[in-house]
Coordinates of C-alpha atoms in Angstrom, one line a residue:
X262 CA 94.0 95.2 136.4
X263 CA 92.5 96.8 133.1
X264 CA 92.3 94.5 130.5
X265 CA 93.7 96.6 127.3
X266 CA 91.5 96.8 123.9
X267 CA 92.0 97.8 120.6
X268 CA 90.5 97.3 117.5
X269 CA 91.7 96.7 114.0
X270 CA 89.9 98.0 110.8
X271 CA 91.2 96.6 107.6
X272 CA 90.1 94.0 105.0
X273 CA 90.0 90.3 105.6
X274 CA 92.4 88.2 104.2
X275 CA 90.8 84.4 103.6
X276 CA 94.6 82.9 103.9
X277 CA 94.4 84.5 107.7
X278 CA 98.2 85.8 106.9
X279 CA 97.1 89.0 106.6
X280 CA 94.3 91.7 107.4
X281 CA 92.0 91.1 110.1
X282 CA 92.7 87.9 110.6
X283 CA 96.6 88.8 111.4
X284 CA 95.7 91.7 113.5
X285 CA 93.3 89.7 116.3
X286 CA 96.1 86.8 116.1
X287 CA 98.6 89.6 117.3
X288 CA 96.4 91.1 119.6
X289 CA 95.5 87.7 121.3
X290 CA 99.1 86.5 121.4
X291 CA 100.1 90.2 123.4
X292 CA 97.3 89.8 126.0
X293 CA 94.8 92.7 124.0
X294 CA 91.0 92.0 123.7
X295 CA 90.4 92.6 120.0
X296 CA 88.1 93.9 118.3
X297 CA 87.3 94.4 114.4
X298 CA 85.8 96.6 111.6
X299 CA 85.9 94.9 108.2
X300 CA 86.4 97.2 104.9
X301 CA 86.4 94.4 102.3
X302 CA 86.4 90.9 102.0
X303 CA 89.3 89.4 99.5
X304 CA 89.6 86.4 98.1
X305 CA 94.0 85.6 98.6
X306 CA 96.2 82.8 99.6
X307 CA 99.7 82.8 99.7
X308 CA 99.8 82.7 95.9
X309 CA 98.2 86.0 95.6
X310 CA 94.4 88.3 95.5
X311 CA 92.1 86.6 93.6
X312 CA 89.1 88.9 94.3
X313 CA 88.2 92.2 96.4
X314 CA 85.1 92.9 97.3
X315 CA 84.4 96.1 99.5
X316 CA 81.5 96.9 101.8
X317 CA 79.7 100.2 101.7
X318 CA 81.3 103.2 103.7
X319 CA 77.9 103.3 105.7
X320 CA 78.8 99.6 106.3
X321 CA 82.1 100.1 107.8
X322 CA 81.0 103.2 109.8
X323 CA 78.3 101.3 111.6
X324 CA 80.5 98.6 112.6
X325 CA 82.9 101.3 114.3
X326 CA 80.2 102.9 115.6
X327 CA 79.1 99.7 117.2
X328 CA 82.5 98.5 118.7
X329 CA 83.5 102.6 120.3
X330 CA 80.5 103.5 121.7
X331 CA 80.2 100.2 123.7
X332 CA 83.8 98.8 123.8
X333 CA 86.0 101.7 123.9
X334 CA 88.9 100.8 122.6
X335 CA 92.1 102.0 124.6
X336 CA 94.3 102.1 120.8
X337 CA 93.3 101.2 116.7
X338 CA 94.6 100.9 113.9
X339 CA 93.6 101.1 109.8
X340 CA 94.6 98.7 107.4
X341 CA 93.6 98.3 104.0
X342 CA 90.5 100.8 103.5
X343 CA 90.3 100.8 99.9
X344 CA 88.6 104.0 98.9
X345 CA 88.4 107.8 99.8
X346 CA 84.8 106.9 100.9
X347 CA 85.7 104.1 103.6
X348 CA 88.5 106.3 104.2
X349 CA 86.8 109.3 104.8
X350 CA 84.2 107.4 107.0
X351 CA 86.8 105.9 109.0
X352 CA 87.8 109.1 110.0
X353 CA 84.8 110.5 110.7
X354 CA 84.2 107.9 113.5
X355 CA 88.0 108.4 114.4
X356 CA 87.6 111.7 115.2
X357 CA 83.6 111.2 116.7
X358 CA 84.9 108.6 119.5
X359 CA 88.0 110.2 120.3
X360 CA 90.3 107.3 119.8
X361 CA 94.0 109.0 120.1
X362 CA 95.9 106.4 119.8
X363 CA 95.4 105.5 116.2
X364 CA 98.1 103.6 114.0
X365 CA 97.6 103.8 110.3
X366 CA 99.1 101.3 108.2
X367 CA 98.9 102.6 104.3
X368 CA 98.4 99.3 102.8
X369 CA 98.5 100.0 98.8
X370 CA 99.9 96.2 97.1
X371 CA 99.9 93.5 98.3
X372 CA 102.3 90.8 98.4
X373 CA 100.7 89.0 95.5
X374 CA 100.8 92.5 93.0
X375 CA 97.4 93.0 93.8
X376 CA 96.4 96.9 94.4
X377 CA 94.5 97.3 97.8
X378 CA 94.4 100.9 97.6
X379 CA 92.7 103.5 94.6
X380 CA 94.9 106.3 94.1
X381 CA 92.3 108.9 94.6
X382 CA 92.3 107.2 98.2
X383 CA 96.4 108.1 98.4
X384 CA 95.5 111.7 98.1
X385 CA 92.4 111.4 100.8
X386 CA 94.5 109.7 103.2
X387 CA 97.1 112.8 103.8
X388 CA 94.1 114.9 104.1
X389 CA 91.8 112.8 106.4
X390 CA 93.6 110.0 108.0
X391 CA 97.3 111.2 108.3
X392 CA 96.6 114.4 110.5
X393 CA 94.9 111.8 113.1
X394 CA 97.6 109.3 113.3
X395 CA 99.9 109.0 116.3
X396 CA 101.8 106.4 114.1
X397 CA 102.3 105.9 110.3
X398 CA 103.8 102.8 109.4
X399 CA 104.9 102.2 105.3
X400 CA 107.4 100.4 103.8
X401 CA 109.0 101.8 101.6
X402 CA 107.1 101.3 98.6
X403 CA 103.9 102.5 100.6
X404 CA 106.3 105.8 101.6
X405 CA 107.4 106.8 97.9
X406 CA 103.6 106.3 96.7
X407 CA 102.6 109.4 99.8
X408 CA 105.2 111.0 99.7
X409 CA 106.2 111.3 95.4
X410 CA 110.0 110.2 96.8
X411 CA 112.1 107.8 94.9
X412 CA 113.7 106.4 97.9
X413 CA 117.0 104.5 97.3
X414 CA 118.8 105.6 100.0
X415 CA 119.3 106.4 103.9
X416 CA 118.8 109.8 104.0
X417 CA 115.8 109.8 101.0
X418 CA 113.9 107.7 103.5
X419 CA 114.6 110.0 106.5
X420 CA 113.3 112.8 103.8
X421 CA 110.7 110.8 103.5
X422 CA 109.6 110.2 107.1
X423 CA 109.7 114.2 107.6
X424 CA 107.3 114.7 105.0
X425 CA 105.0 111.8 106.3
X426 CA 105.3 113.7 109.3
X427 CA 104.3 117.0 107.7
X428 CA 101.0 115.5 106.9
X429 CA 100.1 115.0 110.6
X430 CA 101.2 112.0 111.6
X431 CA 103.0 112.4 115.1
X432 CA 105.3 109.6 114.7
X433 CA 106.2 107.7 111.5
X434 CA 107.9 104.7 111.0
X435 CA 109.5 103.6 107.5
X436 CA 109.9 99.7 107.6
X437 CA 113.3 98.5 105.6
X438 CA 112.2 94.9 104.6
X439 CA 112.1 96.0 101.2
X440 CA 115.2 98.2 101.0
X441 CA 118.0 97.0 98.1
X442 CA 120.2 93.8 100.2
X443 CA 123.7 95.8 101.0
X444 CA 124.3 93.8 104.2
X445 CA 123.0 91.1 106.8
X446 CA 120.7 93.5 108.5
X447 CA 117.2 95.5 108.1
X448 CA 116.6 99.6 109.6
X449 CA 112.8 100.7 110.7
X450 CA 113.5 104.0 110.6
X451 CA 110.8 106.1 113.5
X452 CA 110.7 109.6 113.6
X453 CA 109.4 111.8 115.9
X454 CA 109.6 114.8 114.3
X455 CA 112.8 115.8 116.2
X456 CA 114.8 112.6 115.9
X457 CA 115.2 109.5 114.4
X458 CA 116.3 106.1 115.8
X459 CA 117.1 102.9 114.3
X460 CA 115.4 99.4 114.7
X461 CA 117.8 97.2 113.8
X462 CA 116.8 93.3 113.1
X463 CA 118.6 90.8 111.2
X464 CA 117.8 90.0 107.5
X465 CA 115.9 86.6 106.9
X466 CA 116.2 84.6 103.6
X467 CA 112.8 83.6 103.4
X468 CA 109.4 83.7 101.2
X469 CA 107.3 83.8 104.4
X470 CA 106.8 86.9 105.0
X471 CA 103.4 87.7 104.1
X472 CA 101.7 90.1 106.9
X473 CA 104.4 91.1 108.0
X474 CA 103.6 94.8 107.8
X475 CA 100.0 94.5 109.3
X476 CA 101.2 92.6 112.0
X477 CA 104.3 95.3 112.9
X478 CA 101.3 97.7 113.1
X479 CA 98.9 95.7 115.1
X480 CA 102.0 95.1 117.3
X481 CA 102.4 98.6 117.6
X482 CA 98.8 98.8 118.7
X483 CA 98.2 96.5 121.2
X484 CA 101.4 97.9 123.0
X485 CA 100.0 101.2 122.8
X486 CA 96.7 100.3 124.3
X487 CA 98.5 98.7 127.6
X488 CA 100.2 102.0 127.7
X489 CA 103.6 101.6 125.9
X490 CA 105.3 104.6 124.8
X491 CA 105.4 104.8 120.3
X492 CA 109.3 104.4 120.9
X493 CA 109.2 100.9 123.2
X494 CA 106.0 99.6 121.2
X495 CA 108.0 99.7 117.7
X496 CA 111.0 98.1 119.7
X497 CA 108.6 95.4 120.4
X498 CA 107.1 95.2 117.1
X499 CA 110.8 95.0 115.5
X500 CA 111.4 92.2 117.7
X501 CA 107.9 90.4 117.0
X502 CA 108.3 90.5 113.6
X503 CA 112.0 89.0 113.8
X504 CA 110.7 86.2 115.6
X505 CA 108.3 85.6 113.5
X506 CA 110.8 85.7 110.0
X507 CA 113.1 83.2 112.0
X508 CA 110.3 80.9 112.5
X509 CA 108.4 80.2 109.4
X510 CA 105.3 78.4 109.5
X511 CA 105.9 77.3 106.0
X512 CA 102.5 77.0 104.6
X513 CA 101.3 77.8 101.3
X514 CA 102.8 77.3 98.1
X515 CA 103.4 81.3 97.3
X516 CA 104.6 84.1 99.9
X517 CA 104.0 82.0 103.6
X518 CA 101.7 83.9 106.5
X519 CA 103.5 85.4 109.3
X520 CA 103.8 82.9 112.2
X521 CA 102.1 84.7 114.9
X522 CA 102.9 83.2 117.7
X523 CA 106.8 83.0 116.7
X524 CA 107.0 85.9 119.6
X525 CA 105.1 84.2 122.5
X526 CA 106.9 80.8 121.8
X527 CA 110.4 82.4 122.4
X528 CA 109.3 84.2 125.2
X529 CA 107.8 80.5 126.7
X530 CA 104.8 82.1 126.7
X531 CA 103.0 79.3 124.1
X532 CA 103.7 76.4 123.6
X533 CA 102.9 74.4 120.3

């Protein structure tokens, strides 16, 4: 059997909620062989970014360059990139080793207030990075900031998605963590460009939620490199994420890390 691989490019988060560190903790707990690219280093815990400190494009590049043209990796995804330069170098390699199956998660803040993203980046990554993507995946936040939406409601999000999906990306998917409370429940909207469906998961009172959004992507991405479909891999990620909201680790003093293996332990696949 063909052992899956995908590799994650994104920042490092020292807290290991986050970032790299969250995406080869998904990837391991889902049976992927992971592999990384670092963008920048920050300094965070679950109080907030203390520091950011990027590498060079050339950097980043070479470390891409490294993993593809050895490794292969069956699916990837982008996390925080931090400038048009990593960005456009990220899709450079992208587009040089082929890699289809690319899931781009726009992180811009994070849960701290900290901005991860330069807005001269915003506008380079619906020219370079979008029109590559077989998934998108912001919240809502990361959605209004592409798309120039003020998104309060249902339908302004589906607006939302079809513009996303305007700029390239084959499939998009508009998490709803940080939609206004009305009820019990939270809708990731995905879009396929013909039709949207709902991921429905029930709303958590909790602080812990920090990498949440990285992990739903890496989710995403290490179902896509065993072969999943974009529909059943968000299904999976909805239900990851869920798991993993119901479960709190409850470490930190600030916004908790995602507990990654929440998933695996319901599924009596690890035991702790």
């Amino acid at each position: 059997m063909k052992l899956a691989k995908a590799l994650t490019i994104a920042g490092s988060d020292s807290g290991g909620g986050a970032g790299i560190q969250a995406d080869l903790k998904t990837f391991q707990e889902l049976g992927v062989y992971g592999m990384s690219a670092i963008t920048a280093i920050t300094a965070q815990n679950t109080l907030g970014v203390q520091g950011v400190y990027p590498l060079t494009p050339a950097a980043v590049a070479q470390q891409i360059e490294s993993v593809a043209s050895d490794l292969a990796p069956d699916a990837a995804k982008t996390g925080m990139l931090f400038s048009s330069e990593i960005m456009k170098e990220t899709a450079v390699q992208i587009k040089r080793y082929h890699i289809q199956k690319l899931v781009v998660d726009p992180v811009m803040i994070a849960k701290g207030g900290a901005v991860l993203l330069e807005e001269e980046a915003i506008r380079t990554l619906k020219e370079y990075l979008l029109p590559l993507a077989l998934v998108v995946t912001p919240n809502i936040p990361e959605a209004e900031k592409i798309t120039g939406l003020s998104i309060s409601s249902f339908n302004e999000r589906k607006e939302a998605a079809k513009i996303l999906h305007e700029h390239g990306a084959s499939y998009v998917v508009i998490k709803g963590g940080h939609a206004d409370v009305q009820d019990d429940i939270v809708v990731d909207l995905l879009y396929d460009g013909y039709m949207f469906t709902e991921l429905v998961g029930k709303r958590v009172d909790t602080a812990h939620t920090h990498g949440t959004g990285c992990t739903f992507a890496a989710v995403m991405t290490a179902e896509l490199a065993k072969g999943a479909p974009v529909t059943e891999a968000a299904q999976t990620a909805r239900h990851y994420i869920q798991a993993a909201l119901e479960h709190p680790l409850g470490l930190g003093q600030g916004h908790g890390p995602t507990n990654h293996w929440a998933y695996g332990r319901r599924q009596g696949k690890v035991r702790i």
